[in-house]
Amino acid sequence: MLLQTENLTKTYLRVSPITRKVRRVHAVKDINFSIPHNCIYGLIGETGHGKSTFGRLALALETPTSGKVFFDGIELTALSKNKLRKLRPKFQMVFQSPDSALNPKQRISEIIGYPLRFQMGYSRRQVNWAVREMLEKVQLDIRYAESYPRELSGGQKQRVEIARALSLGPKFLVADEPASSLDASIRGRILNLLLKLKEEHSLTILFIGHNLEVIESICDTISVIYKGSIIETIAADKIRFESRHPYTRALFGHFRLKTLNPEPSSAAKRKINAVEEETTGCRFSWQCPFVGDRCWKDFPELTKFNAGEVRCHFFEEIW
Ligand SMILES: Nc1ncnc2c1ncn2[C@@H]1O[C@H](COP(=O)(O)OP(=O)(O)OP(=O)(O)O)[C@@H](O)[C@H]1O
Ligand code: SF4
Ligand SMILES: [Mg+2]
């Protein structure tokens, strides 16, 4: 396995601006992940369910509240800052929003060249040559080397972001919704580019997103995250018709979820939040049409089934 996580957990503390009460947000909860070499592994889930937090934890860009991350057998969570810095070129992130990831005051040549110069110790001449090569790889005209990010379109900025991430020759890439803000035709070109580069560089990619068609078409295996927990892992070509978790089935439109009162009162929202954060049971109980008594009390374990793993007490009975 190239990347493995053991009980990876990240809890943030959030202070209410009105009541000043402190609330715990379990952004990522007890995630055990194994990503084999040379594959594209998908992570899907709705907004705010912990996808980016997991991506940052997997690349040791953030410290977990508890749990471990292993990269190619090395425990990243136990490394000193110095050792981690030396290993960092091997794993890189394509950030969700190139607008915030690219320094607006640096030219494109500096954005791509800076890590080569200061992390890899390249000479000025080597940097110039490498920047040129990277721009060619991401199919961006060399004349953009002296431009600033604001002079580029969304798709061009995303190409720069990919070039920056690939310039250090990583083995593992976390692509956090790399094309979600782009329109469909440009998104398609960026995804094709990623696939081409994956083959050329023998990359392993953790592809984060919420566009089901995209994820289904380019990934080998997909994990579904719900409120910080993995609730199902299944081969991409089976997810649409053979998934077992009610949430995954609902994502693919097999049925509608129970909707809460469309405009719950603030008190009701607070109650739901408190129960969701502290519940010992299934965190999907509020919306699940199949909820039983047991669901409110017992947290379901991930259980193997013929096409993958699922976290639901009744996965055998429901379908
Ligand atoms: N630095 C932080 N401080 C406090 N809470 C945070 C922080 N980062 C993330 N969170 C919270 O953790 C939860 C998960 O956030 P995260 O950004 O990982 O979600 P996401 O699945 O990537 O969402 P999106 O699809 O919108 O990008 C959210 O409730 C978010 O508000
Ligand atoms: S454990 Fe219960 S609430 Fe959770 S998904 Fe399964 S049936 Fe629904
Ligand atoms: Mg995100």
PDB file of N, CA and C and ligand atoms in Angstrom, residues 46-53 56 96 176-177 208 210, ligand 3:
ATOM      1  N   GLU A  46     -20.708  15.061   0.528  1.00  0.00           N
ATOM      2  CA  GLU A  46     -21.245  16.403   0.353  1.00  0.00           C
ATOM      3  C   GLU A  46     -20.356  17.436   1.024  1.00  0.00           C
ATOM      4  N   THR A  47     -20.695  18.690   0.777  1.00  0.00           N
ATOM      5  CA  THR A  47     -19.877  19.777   1.317  1.00  0.00           C
ATOM      6  C   THR A  47     -19.862  19.762   2.852  1.00  0.00           C
ATOM      7  N   GLY A  48     -18.680  19.991   3.398  1.00  0.00           N
ATOM      8  CA  GLY A  48     -18.520  20.068   4.853  1.00  0.00           C
ATOM      9  C   GLY A  48     -18.434  18.725   5.554  1.00  0.00           C
ATOM     10  N   HIS A  49     -18.278  17.630   4.799  1.00  0.00           N
ATOM     11  CA  HIS A  49     -18.260  16.313   5.438  1.00  0.00           C
ATOM     12  C   HIS A  49     -16.846  15.790   5.720  1.00  0.00           C
ATOM     13  N   GLY A  50     -15.823  16.604   5.443  1.00  0.00           N
ATOM     14  CA  GLY A  50     -14.470  16.236   5.888  1.00  0.00           C
ATOM     15  C   GLY A  50     -13.508  15.789   4.802  1.00  0.00           C
ATOM     16  N   LYS A  51     -13.861  16.004   3.520  1.00  0.00           N
ATOM     17  CA  LYS A  51     -12.998  15.518   2.432  1.00  0.00           C
ATOM     18  C   LYS A  51     -11.639  16.233   2.428  1.00  0.00           C
ATOM     19  N   SER A  52     -11.685  17.565   2.434  1.00  0.00           N
ATOM     20  CA  SER A  52     -10.418  18.316   2.373  1.00  0.00           C
ATOM     21  C   SER A  52      -9.606  18.107   3.636  1.00  0.00           C
ATOM     22  N   THR A  53     -10.293  18.033   4.783  1.00  0.00           N
ATOM     23  CA  THR A  53      -9.563  17.800   6.037  1.00  0.00           C
ATOM     24  C   THR A  53      -8.823  16.476   5.943  1.00  0.00           C
ATOM     25  N   ARG A  56      -5.751  16.860   3.701  1.00  0.00           N
ATOM     26  CA  ARG A  56      -4.633  17.565   4.361  1.00  0.00           C
ATOM     27  C   ARG A  56      -3.959  16.675   5.400  1.00  0.00           C
ATOM     28  N   GLN A  96      -8.002  22.771  -3.751  1.00  0.00           N
ATOM     29  CA  GLN A  96      -9.391  22.930  -4.199  1.00  0.00           C
ATOM     30  C   GLN A  96      -9.575  24.221  -5.009  1.00  0.00           C
ATOM     31  N   ASP A 176      -7.765  17.762  -4.847  1.00  0.00           N
ATOM     32  CA  ASP A 176      -8.961  18.151  -4.098  1.00  0.00           C
ATOM     33  C   ASP A 176      -9.912  18.935  -5.009  1.00  0.00           C
ATOM     34  N   GLU A 177     -10.893  18.265  -5.526  1.00  0.00           N
ATOM     35  CA  GLU A 177     -11.855  18.851  -6.460  1.00  0.00           C
ATOM     36  C   GLU A 177     -11.123  19.724  -7.487  1.00  0.00           C
ATOM     37  N   ILE A 208     -10.536  13.787  -4.789  1.00  0.00           N
ATOM     38  CA  ILE A 208     -11.646  14.220  -3.930  1.00  0.00           C
ATOM     39  C   ILE A 208     -12.670  14.964  -4.779  1.00  0.00           C
ATOM     40  N   HIS A 210     -17.292  15.877  -5.523  1.00  0.00           N
ATOM     41  CA  HIS A 210     -18.671  15.483  -5.325  1.00  0.00           C
ATOM     42  C   HIS A 210     -19.445  15.334  -6.629  1.00  0.00           C
TER      43      HIS A 210
HETATM   44 MG    MG B   3     -13.162  20.638   0.533  1.00  0.00          MG
END
